[in-house]
Amino acid sequence: DIVLTQSPDSLAVSLGERATVNCKSSQSLLYSSSNKNFLTWYQQKPGQPPKLLISWASTRESGVPDRFSGSGSGTDFTLTISALQAEDAAIYYCHQYYSSPKTFGQGTRVEIK
Amino acid sequence: QVQLVQSGAEVRKPGASLKVSCKISGYTFTDHYIHWVRQAPGQGLEWMGMINPSGGSTDYPEKFQGRFTMTRDTATKTVYMELSRLTSEDTAMYFCARDRQQQLDSWGQGTLITVSS
């Protein structure tokens, strides 16, 4: 099974500052035939289902503010919130679709300092 | 608009079974796989499996094989998941989610299952 390890487990960031969440995979998530990384980022707020933020490691979902960006390839990925807003307080999960079981990272809690 | 509406919360005793439904609307039922994801209280997301509503084929992790079943009813555009031999560790919120090109783009509201004697 592919293991996704997120770091840190939690972080507190001041409003307007940058927040960075990392996700490291135990195997490459780059599918060579399509040159796409099968890595997705989700945001989950209390009492809500997860919300799709970023696909293919770096493609922002329609309607997601451009302060959210994703980067990385292969085994190392990053979600960046360039200027944290109050509504960004949430838990963020990475998820791999490269192979079954399609595992999630353990989650990173982002709080406002 | 795309909607996935799940059945309501349930309480079960250890050893019992449960069946949760996920009713689809707003798109062609057979065009997208449906996944099930669960979340124990205060914990992270756990992928449970996926079903192809077109042919009914399924994909489960080994840990759920033998007591987890996913089915679909194309007439009512509903996907079901059934979990048997419940233990307290199955207490969780269960979500269905639509697969759009290897991303889960629409989610049900969640169904809380409590296993308690």
Short mmCIF file of C-alpha atoms in Angstrom, two decimals:
data_model
loop_
_atom_site.label_atom_id
_atom_site.label_comp_id
_atom_site.label_asym_id
_atom_site.label_seq_id
_atom_site.Cartn_x
_atom_site.Cartn_y
_atom_site.Cartn_z
CA ASP A 1 0.00 0.00 0.00
CA ILE A 2 1.13 3.55 -0.72
CA VAL A 3 1.65 5.55 2.47
CA LEU A 4 1.18 9.31 2.41
CA THR A 5 2.85 11.19 5.25
CA GLN A 6 1.86 14.79 5.79
CA SER A 7 3.89 17.36 7.68
CA PRO A 8 3.41 19.08 9.94
CA ASP A 9 0.44 17.54 11.77
CA SER A 10 -0.71 21.04 12.63
CA LEU A 11 0.39 24.61 12.17
CA ALA A 12 -0.75 28.02 13.32
CA VAL A 13 -0.28 30.91 10.93
CA SER A 14 -1.12 34.59 11.24
CA LEU A 15 -3.71 36.11 8.95
CA GLY A 16 -2.11 37.15 5.67
CA GLU A 17 0.91 34.93 6.16
CA ARG A 18 1.89 31.86 4.17
CA ALA A 19 0.93 28.34 5.17
CA THR A 20 2.72 25.33 3.72
CA VAL A 21 1.59 21.71 4.01
CA ASN A 22 3.76 18.86 2.78
CA CYS A 23 2.81 15.39 1.61
CA LYS A 24 5.39 12.68 1.02
CA SER A 25 4.48 9.45 -0.75
CA SER A 26 6.15 6.08 -0.21
CA GLN A 27 6.05 5.53 -4.00
CA SER A 28 6.05 7.79 -7.02
CA LEU A 29 2.60 9.03 -7.98
CA LEU A 30 3.69 10.12 -11.46
CA TYR A 31 1.90 8.12 -14.13
CA SER A 32 4.42 8.08 -16.96
CA SER A 33 2.00 7.56 -19.85
CA SER A 34 0.08 10.74 -19.03
CA ASN A 35 2.84 12.62 -17.19
CA LYS A 36 0.32 13.35 -14.45
CA ASN A 37 0.74 13.03 -10.71
CA PHE A 38 -2.22 11.19 -9.19
CA LEU A 39 -2.26 13.38 -6.09
CA THR A 40 -5.21 15.45 -4.91
CA TRP A 41 -5.68 17.93 -2.06
CA TYR A 42 -8.89 18.29 -0.05
CA GLN A 43 -10.00 20.78 2.58
CA GLN A 44 -12.34 19.74 5.38
CA LYS A 45 -14.06 22.06 7.82
CA PRO A 46 -15.84 20.83 10.98
CA GLY A 47 -19.14 19.13 10.32
CA GLN A 48 -18.65 19.16 6.54
CA PRO A 49 -17.54 16.63 3.95
CA PRO A 50 -14.17 17.23 2.32
CA LYS A 51 -13.95 19.72 -0.52
CA LEU A 52 -11.82 19.19 -3.61
CA LEU A 53 -9.16 21.91 -3.86
CA ILE A 54 -6.40 20.77 -6.21
CA SER A 55 -6.15 17.94 -8.74
CA TRP A 56 -3.14 16.39 -10.46
CA ALA A 57 -0.94 17.92 -7.77
CA SER A 58 -1.21 21.44 -9.14
CA THR A 59 -4.52 22.10 -10.95
CA ARG A 60 -6.77 24.33 -8.88
CA GLU A 61 -10.47 23.41 -8.91
CA SER A 62 -12.85 25.96 -10.38
CA GLY A 63 -13.94 28.44 -7.72
CA VAL A 64 -11.00 27.80 -5.42
CA PRO A 65 -9.23 31.07 -4.56
CA ASP A 66 -5.90 31.57 -6.26
CA ARG A 67 -4.13 31.90 -2.91
CA PHE A 68 -4.24 28.07 -2.90
CA SER A 69 -1.58 26.39 -5.00
CA GLY A 70 -0.14 22.91 -5.30
CA SER A 71 3.28 21.81 -6.44
CA GLY A 72 5.56 18.82 -6.54
CA SER A 73 6.01 15.65 -8.51
CA GLY A 74 6.86 12.02 -7.96
CA THR A 75 6.94 11.53 -4.20
CA ASP A 76 7.01 15.04 -2.74
CA PHE A 77 4.15 17.48 -2.87
CA THR A 78 3.23 20.80 -1.29
CA LEU A 79 0.03 22.72 -0.72
CA THR A 80 0.60 26.44 -0.21
CA ILE A 81 -1.83 29.04 1.02
CA SER A 82 -0.12 32.27 0.05
CA ALA A 83 -1.98 34.67 2.35
CA LEU A 84 -4.04 32.90 4.98
CA GLN A 85 -7.62 34.04 5.46
CA ALA A 86 -9.83 33.25 8.45
CA GLU A 87 -12.00 30.94 6.36
CA ASP A 88 -8.96 28.79 5.51
CA ALA A 89 -8.83 27.32 9.01
CA ALA A 90 -9.46 23.65 8.31
CA ILE A 91 -7.85 20.24 8.02
CA TYR A 92 -6.11 19.52 4.72
CA TYR A 93 -5.66 16.03 3.31
CA CYS A 94 -3.64 14.70 0.41
CA HIS A 95 -4.98 11.64 -1.42
CA GLN A 96 -3.40 9.34 -3.96
CA TYR A 97 -5.26 7.65 -6.80
CA TYR A 98 -2.20 5.97 -8.31
CA SER A 99 -3.00 2.53 -6.96
CA SER A 100 -5.44 0.72 -4.69
CA PRO A 101 -6.04 1.16 -1.87
CA LYS A 102 -6.40 4.84 -2.67
CA THR A 103 -4.97 6.16 0.56
CA PHE A 104 -5.19 9.51 2.30
CA GLY A 105 -2.56 11.33 4.30
CA GLN A 106 -3.28 11.67 8.01
CA GLY A 107 -4.28 15.32 7.63
CA THR A 108 -2.78 18.67 8.61
CA ARG A 109 -4.72 21.07 10.81
CA VAL A 110 -4.25 24.72 9.84
CA GLU A 111 -5.18 27.21 12.53
CA ILE A 112 -5.14 30.99 12.79
CA LYS A 113 -2.49 32.33 15.14
CA GLN B 1 -26.83 20.29 -9.96
CA VAL B 2 -24.92 17.24 -8.82
CA GLN B 3 -26.29 15.84 -5.57
CA LEU B 4 -25.44 12.83 -3.48
CA VAL B 5 -27.96 12.37 -0.67
CA GLN B 6 -27.23 9.76 1.97
CA SER B 7 -29.55 7.94 4.34
CA GLY B 8 -29.83 9.00 7.96
CA ALA B 9 -27.84 8.21 11.09
CA GLU B 10 -28.07 4.73 12.56
CA VAL B 11 -27.20 2.98 15.80
CA ARG B 12 -26.23 -0.69 15.73
CA LYS B 13 -25.15 -3.26 18.29
CA PRO B 14 -21.80 -5.04 17.94
CA GLY B 15 -22.05 -7.97 15.55
CA ALA B 16 -24.90 -6.44 13.59
CA SER B 17 -24.90 -5.21 9.97
CA LEU B 18 -25.77 -1.89 8.42
CA LYS B 19 -26.67 -0.63 4.97
CA VAL B 20 -26.23 2.99 3.92
CA SER B 21 -27.67 4.46 0.72
CA CYS B 22 -26.38 7.25 -1.50
CA LYS B 23 -28.95 8.61 -3.96
CA ILE B 24 -27.54 10.31 -7.03
CA SER B 25 -29.04 13.13 -9.06
CA GLY B 26 -27.92 15.84 -11.44
CA TYR B 27 -25.81 13.71 -13.81
CA THR B 28 -25.86 10.43 -15.68
CA PHE B 29 -25.67 7.76 -12.97
CA THR B 30 -23.49 5.35 -14.93
CA ASP B 31 -20.90 7.93 -16.00
CA HIS B 32 -18.96 8.16 -12.73
CA TYR B 33 -17.57 5.73 -10.18
CA ILE B 34 -18.72 6.19 -6.58
CA HIS B 35 -16.35 5.91 -3.63
CA TRP B 36 -16.99 5.32 0.06
CA VAL B 37 -14.82 7.07 2.64
CA ARG B 38 -15.20 6.93 6.39
CA GLN B 39 -14.01 9.10 9.25
CA ALA B 40 -13.91 7.93 12.85
CA PRO B 41 -14.58 10.61 15.47
CA GLY B 42 -11.71 13.08 15.56
CA GLN B 43 -9.73 11.03 13.05
CA GLY B 44 -8.67 11.27 9.43
CA LEU B 45 -10.21 10.00 6.22
CA GLU B 46 -10.13 6.30 5.34
CA TRP B 47 -10.83 5.07 1.82
CA MET B 48 -13.14 2.06 1.87
CA GLY B 49 -13.64 1.26 -1.79
CA MET B 50 -15.29 2.18 -5.06
CA ILE B 51 -17.99 0.89 -7.37
CA ASN B 52 -18.59 1.31 -11.07
CA PRO B 53 -22.33 2.04 -11.33
CA SER B 54 -22.26 1.00 -14.98
CA GLY B 55 -21.28 -2.63 -14.55
CA GLY B 56 -21.25 -2.99 -10.77
CA SER B 57 -17.57 -3.90 -10.50
CA THR B 58 -15.95 -3.01 -7.21
CA ASP B 59 -12.54 -2.37 -5.69
CA TYR B 60 -11.97 -2.84 -1.95
CA PRO B 61 -8.89 -2.75 0.26
CA GLU B 62 -7.98 -6.10 1.77
CA LYS B 63 -8.95 -5.01 5.27
CA PHE B 64 -12.61 -4.70 4.25
CA GLN B 65 -12.89 -7.78 2.06
CA GLY B 66 -15.33 -10.28 3.47
CA ARG B 67 -17.52 -7.87 5.44
CA PHE B 68 -17.96 -4.87 3.15
CA THR B 69 -20.20 -4.87 0.08
CA MET B 70 -21.06 -2.14 -2.39
CA THR B 71 -24.02 -2.46 -4.74
CA ARG B 72 -26.04 -0.20 -6.98
CA ASP B 73 -29.58 0.10 -8.30
CA THR B 74 -29.60 1.76 -11.70
CA ALA B 75 -33.39 2.16 -11.67
CA THR B 76 -33.37 4.35 -8.58
CA LYS B 77 -29.87 5.79 -9.19
CA THR B 78 -28.78 4.70 -5.75
CA VAL B 79 -25.54 3.21 -4.50
CA TYR B 80 -25.43 1.16 -1.32
CA MET B 81 -22.73 0.11 1.05
CA GLU B 82 -23.21 -2.70 3.57
CA LEU B 83 -20.87 -3.46 6.45
CA SER B 84 -21.30 -6.60 8.54
CA ARG B 85 -19.96 -7.94 11.86
CA LEU B 86 -19.78 -4.43 13.26
CA THR B 87 -17.46 -3.49 16.11
CA SER B 88 -16.99 -0.26 18.03
CA GLU B 89 -14.14 0.56 15.62
CA ASP B 90 -16.73 0.95 12.85
CA THR B 91 -18.26 3.95 14.63
CA ALA B 92 -17.69 6.71 12.11
CA MET B 93 -19.14 9.15 9.62
CA TYR B 94 -19.50 7.44 6.25
CA PHE B 95 -19.34 9.48 3.06
CA CYS B 96 -20.09 8.61 -0.54
CA ALA B 97 -18.30 10.67 -3.20
CA ARG B 98 -18.36 10.95 -6.97
CA ASP B 99 -15.23 10.21 -8.96
CA ARG B 100 -14.46 12.72 -11.67
CA GLN B 101 -11.28 11.71 -13.46
CA GLN B 102 -9.57 10.32 -10.40
CA GLN B 103 -10.72 13.10 -8.07
CA LEU B 104 -13.63 13.06 -5.63
CA ASP B 105 -15.46 16.19 -6.73
CA SER B 106 -18.88 15.86 -5.08
CA TRP B 107 -19.65 14.35 -1.70
CA GLY B 108 -22.68 13.21 0.20
CA GLN B 109 -23.53 14.90 3.48
CA GLY B 110 -22.32 11.92 5.48
CA THR B 111 -24.08 9.23 7.53
CA LEU B 112 -23.13 8.80 11.18
CA ILE B 113 -23.02 5.17 12.25
CA THR B 114 -22.68 4.43 15.95
CA VAL B 115 -21.89 0.92 17.13
CA SER B 116 -22.71 0.48 20.78
CA SER B 117 -24.14 -2.16 23.03
#
